[in-house]
Coordinates of C-alpha atoms and ligand atoms in Angstrom, one line a residue:
M13 CA 0.0 0.0 0.0
S14 CA 1.4 3.4 -0.9
G15 CA 2.0 6.1 1.7
L16 CA -0.9 8.2 0.6
E17 CA -3.3 5.2 0.4
D18 CA -2.4 4.3 3.9
H19 CA -2.8 7.9 5.1
L20 CA -6.2 8.3 3.4
R21 CA -7.4 5.0 4.8
R22 CA -6.5 6.0 8.3
R23 CA -8.4 9.3 7.9
I24 CA -11.5 7.3 6.8
D25 CA -11.1 4.8 9.7
A26 CA -10.9 7.7 12.1
D27 CA -13.5 10.2 10.7
G28 CA -15.7 8.1 8.4
P29 CA -16.2 8.5 4.6
M30 CA -14.5 11.6 3.2
S31 CA -15.9 14.0 0.6
L32 CA -14.6 13.7 -2.9
A33 CA -13.1 17.2 -2.6
S34 CA -11.0 16.1 0.4
F35 CA -9.8 13.0 -1.5
M36 CA -8.9 15.1 -4.5
E37 CA -7.1 17.7 -2.4
E38 CA -5.0 15.0 -0.8
A39 CA -4.3 13.1 -4.0
L40 CA -3.1 16.3 -5.8
G41 CA -1.7 18.4 -3.0
N42 CA -0.7 16.3 0.0
P43 CA 2.7 17.8 0.9
D44 CA 4.5 14.5 1.1
F45 CA 2.7 12.3 -1.5
G46 CA 0.5 14.6 -3.6
Y47 CA 0.6 14.2 -7.4
Y48 CA 2.0 17.7 -8.1
M49 CA 4.2 17.9 -5.1
S50 CA 7.2 15.8 -6.0
G51 CA 7.6 15.0 -9.7
D52 CA 7.2 16.6 -13.1
P53 CA 4.1 15.2 -14.7
F54 CA 4.3 17.1 -18.0
G55 CA 5.6 16.4 -21.4
R56 CA 6.0 13.4 -23.7
S57 CA 7.5 11.2 -21.0
G58 CA 5.1 12.4 -18.3
D59 CA 1.4 11.8 -17.8
F60 CA -0.1 14.6 -20.1
I61 CA 1.0 17.4 -22.3
T62 CA -0.4 20.9 -22.1
A63 CA -0.7 23.6 -24.8
P64 CA 2.4 25.6 -23.9
E65 CA 4.4 22.3 -23.9
I66 CA 3.0 21.5 -27.4
S67 CA 4.2 24.7 -29.0
Q68 CA 5.8 28.1 -28.4
M69 CA 3.1 29.6 -30.6
F70 CA 0.6 29.3 -27.7
G71 CA 2.6 31.5 -25.3
E72 CA 3.7 33.9 -28.0
L73 CA 0.1 34.7 -29.1
I74 CA -1.0 35.0 -25.5
G75 CA 1.9 37.4 -24.8
L76 CA 0.7 39.6 -27.6
W77 CA -2.9 39.4 -26.3
F78 CA -1.8 40.7 -23.0
A79 CA 0.2 43.5 -24.6
V80 CA -2.9 44.7 -26.5
V81 CA -5.1 44.4 -23.4
W82 CA -2.5 46.3 -21.3
R83 CA -2.8 49.2 -23.8
S84 CA -6.5 49.2 -23.7
L85 CA -6.3 49.4 -19.9
G86 CA -4.3 52.6 -20.3
S87 CA -0.8 51.0 -20.1
P88 CA -0.6 50.9 -16.3
D89 CA 3.1 50.9 -15.1
P90 CA 3.9 48.9 -13.1
V91 CA 1.5 46.1 -13.8
N92 CA 1.5 42.6 -12.2
L93 CA 1.7 39.7 -14.6
I94 CA 0.3 36.8 -12.6
E95 CA 0.2 33.1 -13.6
L96 CA -1.9 30.6 -11.6
G97 CA -0.5 27.0 -11.7
P98 CA 2.4 27.7 -14.1
G99 CA 3.6 24.0 -14.4
R100 CA 7.1 24.1 -15.8
G101 CA 7.0 27.9 -16.5
T102 CA 7.1 27.4 -20.3
L103 CA 4.1 29.7 -21.0
M104 CA 5.5 32.5 -18.9
A105 CA 8.9 32.2 -20.6
D106 CA 7.3 32.3 -24.0
M107 CA 5.2 35.3 -23.1
L108 CA 8.2 37.2 -21.7
R109 CA 10.2 36.4 -24.8
T110 CA 7.4 38.0 -26.9
A111 CA 7.3 41.0 -24.6
K112 CA 10.9 41.7 -25.4
T113 CA 9.8 43.2 -28.8
M114 CA 7.6 45.7 -26.8
P115 CA 10.1 47.4 -24.4
E116 CA 7.6 49.7 -22.7
F117 CA 5.3 46.8 -22.0
R118 CA 8.1 44.5 -20.8
S119 CA 9.6 47.1 -18.4
A120 CA 6.1 47.6 -16.8
L121 CA 5.7 43.9 -16.0
R122 CA 6.2 42.5 -12.4
V123 CA 6.0 38.8 -12.6
H124 CA 4.1 36.8 -9.9
M125 CA 3.8 33.0 -10.0
V126 CA 1.1 31.3 -7.9
E127 CA 2.2 27.7 -7.2
T128 CA 1.7 25.3 -4.4
S129 CA 4.2 22.7 -5.5
P130 CA 7.9 23.2 -4.4
A131 CA 9.1 20.9 -7.2
L132 CA 7.3 22.7 -9.9
A133 CA 8.3 26.1 -8.5
A134 CA 11.9 24.9 -8.8
S135 CA 11.3 23.9 -12.4
Q136 CA 9.7 27.4 -13.1
R137 CA 12.7 29.1 -11.6
K138 CA 14.9 27.2 -14.0
S139 CA 12.8 28.1 -17.1
L140 CA 12.7 31.8 -16.1
K141 CA 16.3 32.3 -15.2
K142 CA 17.3 33.0 -18.7
T143 CA 14.7 35.7 -19.1
G144 CA 16.6 38.0 -16.7
V145 CA 13.3 39.1 -15.2
E146 CA 12.7 39.3 -11.4
V147 CA 10.0 36.8 -10.5
H148 CA 8.1 36.3 -7.2
W149 CA 6.4 33.2 -6.0
H150 CA 3.2 32.9 -3.8
D151 CA 1.1 29.9 -2.7
A152 CA -2.2 31.7 -3.2
F153 CA -3.6 34.4 -5.5
E154 CA -4.7 36.4 -2.4
R155 CA -1.0 36.9 -1.5
V156 CA 0.0 38.6 -4.7
P157 CA 0.5 42.4 -4.1
E158 CA -2.5 44.6 -5.0
G159 CA -2.5 46.8 -8.1
P160 CA -3.4 46.6 -11.8
F161 CA -2.8 43.1 -13.1
L162 CA -2.8 40.7 -16.1
L163 CA -3.6 37.1 -15.0
M164 CA -3.1 33.9 -16.9
A165 CA -4.5 30.5 -15.9
N166 CA -4.0 27.6 -18.3
E167 CA -5.2 24.1 -17.1
F168 CA -5.3 25.4 -13.5
F169 CA -9.0 25.3 -12.7
D170 CA -9.4 21.7 -13.8
A171 CA -7.0 20.7 -11.0
L172 CA -9.0 22.2 -8.2
P173 CA -11.1 19.8 -6.0
I174 CA -14.7 19.2 -6.8
R175 CA -17.7 17.9 -4.9
Q176 CA -20.2 15.6 -6.5
F177 CA -23.9 15.5 -5.7
I178 CA -26.4 12.8 -6.8
R179 CA -30.0 13.5 -7.4
A180 CA -31.9 10.7 -5.6
G181 CA -35.6 10.2 -5.8
D182 CA -36.1 12.0 -2.5
G183 CA -33.5 14.8 -2.8
W184 CA -29.8 15.4 -3.0
R185 CA -27.0 13.3 -1.5
E186 CA -23.2 14.0 -1.6
R187 CA -20.9 11.4 -3.1
V188 CA -18.2 10.3 -0.6
V189 CA -15.2 8.0 -0.7
K190 CA -15.0 4.9 1.5
W191 CA -12.6 2.1 2.0
D192 CA -13.9 -1.3 0.7
L193 CA -12.5 -3.9 3.0
G194 CA -13.5 -6.8 0.7
K195 CA -11.9 -5.3 -2.4
G196 CA -9.0 -3.7 -0.4
G197 CA -9.4 -0.4 -2.2
F198 CA -11.3 2.9 -2.2
C199 CA -14.9 3.0 -3.5
F200 CA -17.6 5.5 -3.9
G201 CA -20.6 5.8 -1.5
V202 CA -23.2 8.4 -0.8
S203 CA -23.8 10.4 2.4
P204 CA -26.4 8.7 4.5
S205 CA -28.6 11.7 5.0
L206 CA -30.1 14.0 2.5
D207 CA -28.5 17.4 1.9
P208 CA -31.4 19.8 2.5
A209 CA -29.8 22.8 0.7
P210 CA -26.9 21.7 -1.6
P211 CA -25.0 24.7 -2.9
L212 CA -26.0 24.2 -6.5
S213 CA -27.0 26.8 -9.2
R214 CA -30.5 26.7 -10.7
D215 CA -29.3 24.9 -13.8
L216 CA -28.0 22.1 -11.7
L217 CA -30.9 21.9 -9.2
S218 CA -33.2 21.0 -12.1
A219 CA -31.1 17.9 -13.0
P220 CA -33.2 14.7 -13.3
V221 CA -33.3 11.8 -10.8
G222 CA -30.1 9.7 -11.2
A223 CA -28.0 12.7 -12.4
V224 CA -24.6 13.4 -10.9
V225 CA -23.6 17.1 -10.7
E226 CA -20.2 18.6 -9.9
I227 CA -19.2 21.9 -8.3
S228 CA -15.8 23.3 -7.4
P229 CA -16.1 25.6 -4.4
A230 CA -12.4 26.3 -4.6
A231 CA -12.7 27.4 -8.3
G232 CA -15.7 29.7 -7.4
E233 CA -13.7 31.3 -4.6
I234 CA -10.7 32.0 -6.7
A235 CA -12.8 33.4 -9.6
G236 CA -14.5 35.6 -7.1
S237 CA -11.2 36.9 -5.7
I238 CA -10.0 37.6 -9.3
G239 CA -13.3 39.4 -10.0
R240 CA -12.9 41.6 -6.8
R241 CA -9.4 42.6 -7.7
V242 CA -10.4 43.3 -11.3
A243 CA -13.1 45.7 -10.0
K244 CA -10.9 47.3 -7.4
D245 CA -7.5 47.6 -9.2
G246 CA -8.3 47.2 -12.9
G247 CA -7.0 44.4 -15.0
A248 CA -7.7 41.4 -17.1
A249 CA -7.6 37.6 -16.7
L250 CA -7.4 34.9 -19.3
I251 CA -8.7 31.5 -18.3
I252 CA -8.1 28.5 -20.6
D253 CA -9.2 25.0 -19.8
Y254 CA -11.3 22.1 -20.9
G255 CA -14.9 22.3 -19.8
H256 CA -18.4 23.4 -20.7
P257 CA -19.7 26.9 -21.4
V258 CA -23.0 26.4 -19.4
S259 CA -23.5 24.6 -16.1
A260 CA -24.8 21.1 -16.8
A261 CA -25.2 17.8 -15.0
G262 CA -22.7 15.1 -15.8
E263 CA -19.7 13.3 -14.3
T264 CA -16.4 14.5 -15.7
L265 CA -13.9 13.6 -13.0
Q266 CA -11.1 11.7 -14.6
A267 CA -7.6 10.3 -13.8
V268 CA -4.8 10.1 -16.3
K269 CA -1.5 8.2 -15.8
G270 CA 1.1 7.8 -18.5
H271 CA -1.1 9.3 -21.2
A272 CA -3.9 6.8 -20.5
Y273 CA -7.1 6.9 -18.5
H274 CA -6.9 5.4 -15.0
D275 CA -9.4 4.5 -12.3
V276 CA -10.1 7.7 -10.4
L277 CA -9.8 6.2 -6.9
S278 CA -6.8 3.9 -7.6
D279 CA -3.2 4.9 -6.9
P280 CA -4.0 8.4 -5.3
G281 CA -1.0 10.7 -5.7
Q282 CA 0.3 8.8 -8.7
A283 CA -2.3 9.8 -11.3
D284 CA -3.5 13.2 -12.4
L285 CA -7.0 13.9 -11.3
T286 CA -9.1 16.6 -13.1
A287 CA -12.6 17.6 -13.8
H288 CA -14.1 19.7 -16.5
V289 CA -14.4 23.4 -15.7
D290 CA -17.8 24.9 -15.4
F291 CA -17.1 28.2 -17.2
S292 CA -20.5 29.7 -16.5
A293 CA -19.9 29.1 -12.7
L294 CA -16.5 30.9 -13.0
A295 CA -18.0 33.8 -14.9
R296 CA -20.9 34.1 -12.4
A297 CA -18.5 34.2 -9.5
A298 CA -16.3 36.9 -11.1
M299 CA -19.3 39.0 -12.2
A300 CA -20.9 38.9 -8.8
A301 CA -17.6 40.4 -7.5
G302 CA -17.8 43.2 -10.1
A303 CA -15.8 42.0 -13.1
R304 CA -17.0 41.8 -16.8
A305 CA -16.9 38.4 -18.4
H306 CA -16.2 37.8 -22.1
G307 CA -16.8 34.5 -23.7
P308 CA -16.1 31.7 -23.4
V309 CA -15.0 31.0 -26.9
T310 CA -13.3 27.9 -28.1
Q311 CA -9.5 27.6 -28.0
G312 CA -9.5 26.9 -31.8
D313 CA -11.5 30.1 -32.6
F314 CA -9.4 32.2 -30.1
L315 CA -6.0 31.1 -31.5
E316 CA -7.2 31.5 -35.1
S317 CA -8.4 35.0 -34.4
L318 CA -5.1 35.9 -32.8
G319 CA -3.3 34.8 -36.0
I320 CA -1.9 31.3 -35.2
S321 CA -2.0 30.4 -38.9
A322 CA 0.1 33.3 -39.8
R323 CA 2.5 32.6 -37.0
A324 CA 2.8 29.0 -38.0
G325 CA 3.5 30.2 -41.6
A326 CA 6.2 32.5 -40.4
L327 CA 7.9 29.7 -38.4
L328 CA 7.6 27.3 -41.4
G329 CA 9.6 29.8 -43.5
T330 CA 12.8 29.1 -41.6
A331 CA 12.1 25.5 -40.4
S332 CA 13.9 22.3 -41.3
A333 CA 11.8 19.4 -42.7
A334 CA 11.5 17.8 -39.3
Q335 CA 10.7 21.1 -37.6
A336 CA 8.1 21.8 -40.2
E337 CA 6.3 18.5 -39.4
D338 CA 6.3 19.5 -35.7
I339 CA 4.9 23.0 -36.4
K340 CA 2.1 21.7 -38.5
S341 CA 1.1 19.0 -36.1
A342 CA 1.3 21.4 -33.1
H343 CA -0.9 23.9 -35.0
K344 CA -3.5 21.1 -35.7
R345 CA -3.4 19.9 -32.2
L346 CA -4.1 23.3 -30.7
V347 CA -6.9 24.3 -33.0
D348 CA -8.5 21.2 -34.6
K349 CA -12.0 20.5 -33.4
G350 CA -11.2 16.8 -32.9
E351 CA -8.2 17.7 -30.7
M352 CA -7.9 20.7 -28.3
G353 CA -9.7 23.2 -30.5
A354 CA -13.3 22.7 -29.4
L355 CA -13.1 21.0 -25.9
F356 CA -10.9 23.8 -24.6
K357 CA -12.6 27.1 -23.9
V358 CA -11.2 30.6 -23.2
L359 CA -12.8 33.0 -20.8
A360 CA -11.7 36.6 -20.3
L361 CA -12.4 38.7 -17.2
S362 CA -11.8 42.3 -17.4
S363 CA -12.5 45.8 -15.9
D364 CA -13.0 46.9 -19.5
V365 CA -16.5 46.9 -21.1
A366 CA -15.2 46.5 -24.6
P367 CA -14.5 42.9 -25.6
P368 CA -10.8 42.1 -25.8
P369 CA -9.2 40.6 -29.0
G370 CA -10.6 37.2 -29.8
F371 CA -14.0 37.9 -28.1
E372 CA -15.5 40.5 -30.4
Ligands
LIG30 N1 -0.3 25.8 -16.6 C1 0.6 24.7 -16.8 C2 0.4 23.6 -15.8 C3 -1.0 23.0 -15.6 S1 -1.1 21.7 -14.4 C4 0.6 24.3 -18.2 O1 -0.3 24.7 -18.9 O2 1.5 23.5 -18.6 C5 -1.7 22.5 -12.9 C6 -0.7 23.4 -12.2 O3 -1.4 24.0 -11.1 C7 0.5 22.8 -11.6 O4 1.6 23.7 -11.7 C8 0.1 22.6 -10.1 O5 1.2 22.4 -9.2 C9 -0.7 23.9 -9.9 N2 -1.6 23.9 -8.8 C10 -2.6 22.9 -8.5 N3 -3.4 23.3 -7.5 C11 -3.0 24.5 -7.1 C12 -3.4 25.5 -6.2 N4 -4.4 25.3 -5.4 N5 -2.7 26.7 -6.1 C13 -1.7 27.0 -6.9 N6 -1.2 26.1 -7.9 C14 -1.8 24.9 -8.0

C-alpha cells in the first residue's frame, strides 16, 4: 500500500467516509505524497502534455494578447503579470520572450507565479532564469500584491477539488469516498442523510433523478477573488481549460496516468485527477464580484483570431523538414475541433466593457 493510500485509509477509519473534494485535495496536494508535489508530470514522457508544452506559438500569441489588453487598460506601469498554476514555467517564458519586442510593456511587468508545488516552483525558476526578469512566488492568489494586473491560468482550474452530488428520488446526497474492505481499495458511496440545501445553481438543481452534478467551491472562490481585484484595481484575466460553457449535469472527474485513463480512486497521488471546468460558474462568481466576463469562446477560434495560422506560416519559413512537421502537427493539435480546439474554452475577465481581442 502506498504512503498516501495508507494515510487516506487512516483518515477514513478515524473520521468516516470523506468528501470527494478532500480526496482530490490530498491526491493532488498532500505535501508528502500529492501528485503535483514531487515529480514533473508534463511532457511526452510524463502523464499529459499541455498547450504551452506542445508549441511556443501558444505562449507567444497570449503574450501579444496581454500587450494589447494592457494598452486598452491605459498602459498601467507597473502592472503585475500573474500566472496561476504555471507548471514548468514554459508559458511565462514564451510570453516574456514575446514581450521583449515591446520594451515599454516589458519594463512595466512585475511577474508573480502562484504555485503550491515546491518541485514545480523549482522547475519554473529554471525556465525563467534565462529571461533575466525578477520573479516572485506565492502559494495563493490572495497573497499577490495589489495593483493593476494581467492574469493567466492555463489548465489550472481543472486541477481544483470538486464535490459531486447525486439526485436521488427523495433529494440530493453528496458522493463520498469509503474504504472497501473486501476489495482492499477505495470505493464511492453516498452520504447517509439528504443534503437539504446543496450549494447548486438553478441549472444544476433541475437535473433529473439519477444525475450526478459537480461543483468546485475552490474554483468559485478564486474566480470571485479575481473578480474583486479586477473591479478594485483594474486588470484582465485569461482562463483557458477544458470544460463546458454552461453549467450542466454530468460526471467528468477523470484520472490520467502515463497518457492513459486510469481508475479515479486507484493509486491516489500517482495519477493526475481533473474535472471539466464549469465556465458559467466561473463567470458568475467573477461578475458577482464586479468584473466583466467575455466568452467563453473555443480555443480553436481564439487562437485563429489571434493569428496562429500566420505565426505557423512564419515559423515554417525558416524550419527544417523535421521542424516543419512539428509546427504543422502542433498547429493542428491546438486548433483542430477533434483535438484541443473545441473542448478547450477561453474566458476573459476584465475591468473593460469592450470585448478584448478574440472575443469581439
Ligand atoms: N499551466 C501549466 C500547468 C497546468 S497543471 C501548463 O499549462 O502547462 C496545474 C498546475 O497548477 C501545476 O503547476 C500545479 O502544481 C498547480 N496547482 C494545482 N493546484 C494549485 C493551487 N491550489 N494553487 C496553486 N497552484 C496549484
